[in-house]
Amino acid sequence: MTVTLAPPAPVRTGRASLDDLHARARAARRMVIDMAASPTGCHLGGSLSVLDILIAALDRANAGDGTEVVLSKGHAAAGLYAALHVSGILAEDPVPRYGAADGHFTGHPGAAVPGVRFPTGSLGHGVPYALGWALGRRMAGRGGLAIAVAGDGELQEGLIWESCQVAAAQKVGNLVLVVDRNGGQNDGAVDAISPLPRLADRFATFGFDTLEVDGHDLAALRDALAPARDGADRPLAVIARTVKGKGVRPVEGKPSAHYVTIDAARAAVWKELVR
Amino acid sequence: MTLSGRAAYRDELTRLAAEDERIVCLEADLGGRGHPFQQAFPDRFFNVGIAEGAMIDMAAGLAAAGFRPFVSTFAPFAALRAAESIKLAMGYYGAGITVVAPYAGVSGAWFGTTHHCLEDVAVLSAMPGITIAAPYGEREMRAVIRRAARTGAPHYVRTGRNAAPESLPWQGEEPPPVVWDDDGAAPGRVCLVSVGEVGTELCLAVRRERPDLPHAHLCYLDRGNLSTAAAELSRRYERFVVVEEHRPGGGTASALALLMPGREVRSADAGDRWPSHGGSHEDVLTELGLTETAVWRALAACGEARVPAAT
């Protein structure tokens, strides 16, 4: 395979303690706030809702068994960069060059960033990328999960369900699709635009195993992603209930937090609020 | 007896897969029953169902995991329905996927416009990093597939339905940027340039009446290969008629015109109409005006009459 921009190899540092994961999540939230205070601003609400999922998923990848994490909701790039950095995979602090002309930290992630194998941003594509990766690992007799992280609004893309259909038909049990169920999308609430009732049942009907967890409970997320699933013949969907803007009280649950640009003074106040 | 483009693809890929375990074959429910790759290597064959976009994206994941995925579906569904997947996976990401797209042009004939694709070269040409090929005959198709398997670079391979012409002769392992068919050609004449199965057939038909007209057949149509071809063409000739089963917009004639400033480039192509009748492949080409008469008309515009050259 030829990759347009070959990134440096990501670093795998091994698994962390639960306390370390909590510390990483707090540090990453502060970095995301700093990126919201960059000249470009960032997708703050979705970056904060997905952050604990990413912290747990990247810790799973740090096991070094070939597990790959694909952020399909690529607009949460700020969250991904921060999570990669605090997880020890991305050496460079992404904050100073987020959105800048002299760096690769674009508003949707590209494969020039260490730890980002698949570029994403146009919604829906990350899930079939992960599906192909999972299938390839299985065919090669090698372990590891392919963890695709999608938004609930993203599930409105037909490509997602094409991929779920194929994943179940091909019995790709090492594919894990984590849904960041924050209930929001660009123009408002998912329920008001194109609701997703009985979401776990939908995945079950497609032939997935399903789990529903608190998407901000790092212990629960870690447990959900722990099994190797080498012998599984049904892919797994994890519905992670989350809050948009989680961890920063002034924006928690607010649709207006979808994309935010703030100044340095406000960023300093918000970082103090991170729990 | 030669094989059609898609039959040659399946046979060559199956042969290559015996020696290269990285090769995997994906179909979107249009590979037909009894696919030779499926019979030979069932563990590396996947009919993903009617899911073209997912197929391309899955192939990107497989390529990242170390495989050489070859995917196939009809040209309209590959180049247009799955266009964004191709752009992102094969262009932007550079995944080593080969897309083999039969039913290009109007070879689907009576199946109608939904199954035609007169726009694929325009779409794919706009995506840097993808090699585009339109092989003529079994030998060219086999060579293109071997090249794709060997290089692991992104390829889009355009072919027809069941046409099985004999490839033009060329030396070496793979077709050069320009395959010359110019025995008996006279200097200073208009040069015919053929693309694909129909374009090449029409140029060969014209040459039977006017062997003094040189004929350059192009197998590779991406900008890089066309640049090489254009340099060679413009060294030898001043005036060209490009014959291609494609719309004028974004086709090979328009690309060559930009690559050969100062040269006269005209085309006989499939025009801008949407065909609405059934019939054979030839019938639909006639409805669109892509006929031998159209090639003669383009030649006449360049000053070449439809009479045998004086000897």
Coordinates of N, CA, C and O in Angstrom, one line a residue, chain A residues 1 118 125 127-133 135-136 163 166, chain B residues 22 24-27 46 48 51-72 85-86 89-90 93-99:
Chain A
M1 N 0.8 -1.2 0.0 CA 0.0 0.0 0.0 C 0.9 1.2 0.0 O 1.9 1.3 0.7
F118 N -6.3 5.8 9.3 CA -7.2 6.1 8.2 C -7.7 7.6 8.3 O -8.2 8.0 9.4
H125 N -17.4 6.7 6.5 CA -16.3 5.9 5.9 C -15.5 5.1 7.0 O -14.9 4.1 6.6
V127 N -16.2 3.4 9.5 CA -16.7 2.1 9.9 C -16.3 1.0 8.9 O -15.7 0.0 9.2
P128 N -16.5 1.2 7.6 CA -16.0 0.2 6.6 C -14.5 0.1 6.6 O -13.9 -1.0 6.3
Y129 N -13.8 1.2 6.8 CA -12.3 1.1 6.9 C -12.0 0.1 8.1 O -11.1 -0.8 7.9
A130 N -12.6 0.3 9.2 CA -12.3 -0.6 10.3 C -12.7 -2.0 10.0 O -12.1 -3.0 10.4
L131 N -13.8 -2.2 9.3 CA -14.3 -3.5 8.9 C -13.2 -4.2 8.0 O -12.9 -5.4 8.3
G132 N -12.7 -3.5 7.1 CA -11.6 -4.1 6.2 C -10.4 -4.5 7.1 O -9.8 -5.5 6.9
W133 N -10.0 -3.6 8.0 CA -8.9 -3.9 8.8 C -9.1 -5.1 9.7 O -8.3 -6.0 9.8
L135 N -11.2 -7.6 9.1 CA -11.2 -8.8 8.2 C -9.8 -9.2 7.8 O -9.5 -10.4 7.8
G136 N -9.0 -8.2 7.5 CA -7.6 -8.5 7.2 C -6.8 -9.1 8.3 O -6.1 -10.1 8.1
S163 N -22.2 -1.3 5.7 CA -21.1 -1.9 6.3 C -21.5 -2.9 7.4 O -20.9 -3.9 7.6
V166 N -22.6 -6.0 5.8 CA -21.5 -6.9 5.3 C -20.8 -7.5 6.5 O -20.4 -8.7 6.5
Chain B
R22 N -1.3 -12.3 -0.9 CA -1.9 -11.0 -0.5 C -3.1 -10.6 -1.4 O -3.9 -9.7 -1.0
V24 N -6.6 -10.4 -2.7 CA -8.0 -10.8 -2.4 C -8.9 -10.2 -3.4 O -8.6 -9.2 -4.1
C25 N -10.1 -10.8 -3.6 CA -11.0 -10.5 -4.6 C -12.4 -10.1 -4.0 O -12.9 -11.0 -3.3
L26 N -12.9 -9.0 -4.3 CA -14.2 -8.6 -3.8 C -15.1 -8.3 -4.9 O -14.7 -7.6 -5.9
E27 N -16.4 -8.7 -4.8 CA -17.4 -8.4 -5.8 C -18.6 -7.8 -5.0 O -18.8 -8.2 -3.9
F46 N -14.8 -12.5 -1.5 CA -15.9 -11.9 -0.8 C -16.9 -11.3 -1.7 O -16.6 -10.3 -2.4
V48 N -19.6 -9.1 -1.2 CA -20.1 -8.2 -0.1 C -21.6 -7.9 -0.3 O -22.2 -7.2 0.6
A51 N -23.3 -3.3 -2.3 CA -22.7 -2.4 -1.3 C -21.4 -1.8 -1.8 O -20.3 -2.1 -1.3
E52 N -21.5 -1.0 -2.9 CA -20.3 -0.7 -3.6 C -19.4 0.2 -2.8 O -18.1 0.1 -2.8
G53 N -19.9 1.2 -2.1 CA -19.1 2.1 -1.3 C -18.4 1.4 -0.2 O -17.3 1.6 0.1
A54 N -19.2 0.6 0.5 CA -18.6 -0.2 1.6 C -17.5 -1.1 1.0 O -16.5 -1.3 1.7
M55 N -17.7 -1.6 -0.2 CA -16.7 -2.5 -0.7 C -15.3 -1.8 -0.9 O -14.3 -2.3 -0.6
I56 N -15.4 -0.6 -1.5 CA -14.2 0.2 -1.7 C -13.5 0.5 -0.4 O -12.3 0.3 -0.2
D57 N -14.3 0.9 0.6 CA -13.8 1.3 1.9 C -13.2 0.1 2.6 O -12.1 0.2 3.3
M58 N -13.9 -1.0 2.6 CA -13.3 -2.3 3.1 C -12.0 -2.6 2.5 O -11.1 -3.1 3.2
A59 N -11.9 -2.4 1.2 CA -10.7 -2.7 0.5 C -9.6 -1.9 1.0 O -8.4 -2.3 1.1
A60 N -9.9 -0.6 1.4 CA -8.8 0.2 2.0 C -8.3 -0.3 3.3 O -7.1 -0.3 3.6
G61 N -9.2 -0.9 4.1 CA -8.8 -1.5 5.4 C -8.0 -2.7 5.1 O -7.0 -3.0 5.8
L62 N -8.4 -3.5 4.1 CA -7.6 -4.7 3.8 C -6.2 -4.4 3.2 O -5.3 -5.0 3.6
A63 N -6.2 -3.3 2.5 CA -4.9 -2.9 1.9 C -4.0 -2.4 3.1 O -2.8 -2.7 3.2
A64 N -4.5 -1.7 4.1 CA -3.8 -1.3 5.2 C -3.3 -2.5 6.0 O -2.2 -2.4 6.7
A65 N -4.0 -3.5 6.0 CA -3.7 -4.7 6.8 C -2.7 -5.6 6.0 O -2.3 -6.7 6.4
G66 N -2.3 -5.2 4.8 CA -1.2 -5.9 4.1 C -1.7 -6.6 2.8 O -0.9 -7.3 2.2
F67 N -2.9 -6.5 2.5 CA -3.5 -7.3 1.3 C -3.5 -6.4 0.1 O -3.3 -5.2 0.1
R68 N -3.7 -7.1 -1.1 CA -3.8 -6.4 -2.4 C -5.2 -6.7 -2.9 O -5.5 -7.6 -3.6
P69 N -6.1 -5.8 -2.5 CA -7.5 -6.0 -2.9 C -7.8 -5.6 -4.3 O -7.4 -4.6 -4.8
F70 N -8.5 -6.5 -5.0 CA -9.1 -6.2 -6.4 C -10.6 -6.3 -6.2 O -11.2 -7.2 -5.7
V71 N -11.3 -5.2 -6.6 CA -12.7 -5.1 -6.5 C -13.3 -4.9 -7.8 O -12.7 -4.3 -8.7
S72 N -14.5 -5.4 -8.0 CA -15.2 -5.2 -9.3 C -16.7 -5.0 -9.2 O -17.3 -5.6 -8.4
S85 N -15.8 7.3 -2.2 CA -15.0 6.2 -1.5 C -13.7 6.1 -2.3 O -12.6 5.9 -1.7
I86 N -13.8 6.1 -3.7 CA -12.6 6.0 -4.5 C -11.7 7.2 -4.3 O -10.5 7.1 -4.1
A89 N -10.3 6.8 -0.5 CA -9.4 5.7 -0.2 C -8.3 5.5 -1.2 O -7.1 5.3 -0.8
M90 N -8.5 5.7 -2.5 CA -7.5 5.5 -3.5 C -6.7 6.7 -3.8 O -5.5 6.7 -4.1
Y93 N -5.9 8.8 0.4 CA -5.2 7.8 1.3 C -4.2 7.0 0.5 O -3.2 6.6 1.1
G94 N -4.4 6.8 -0.8 CA -3.4 6.1 -1.6 C -3.4 4.6 -1.4 O -2.4 3.9 -1.7
A95 N -4.6 4.1 -1.0 CA -4.6 2.6 -0.7 C -4.5 1.9 -2.1 O -5.1 2.2 -3.1
G96 N -3.8 0.8 -2.0 CA -3.5 0.0 -3.2 C -4.6 -0.9 -3.6 O -4.5 -2.1 -3.6
I97 N -5.7 -0.2 -4.1 CA -6.9 -1.0 -4.5 C -6.9 -0.9 -6.0 O -6.6 0.1 -6.6
T98 N -7.3 -2.0 -6.6 CA -7.6 -2.0 -8.1 C -9.1 -2.2 -8.3 O -9.7 -3.2 -7.8
V99 N -9.7 -1.3 -9.0 CA -11.1 -1.4 -9.3 C -11.2 -1.8 -10.8 O -10.7 -1.1 -11.7

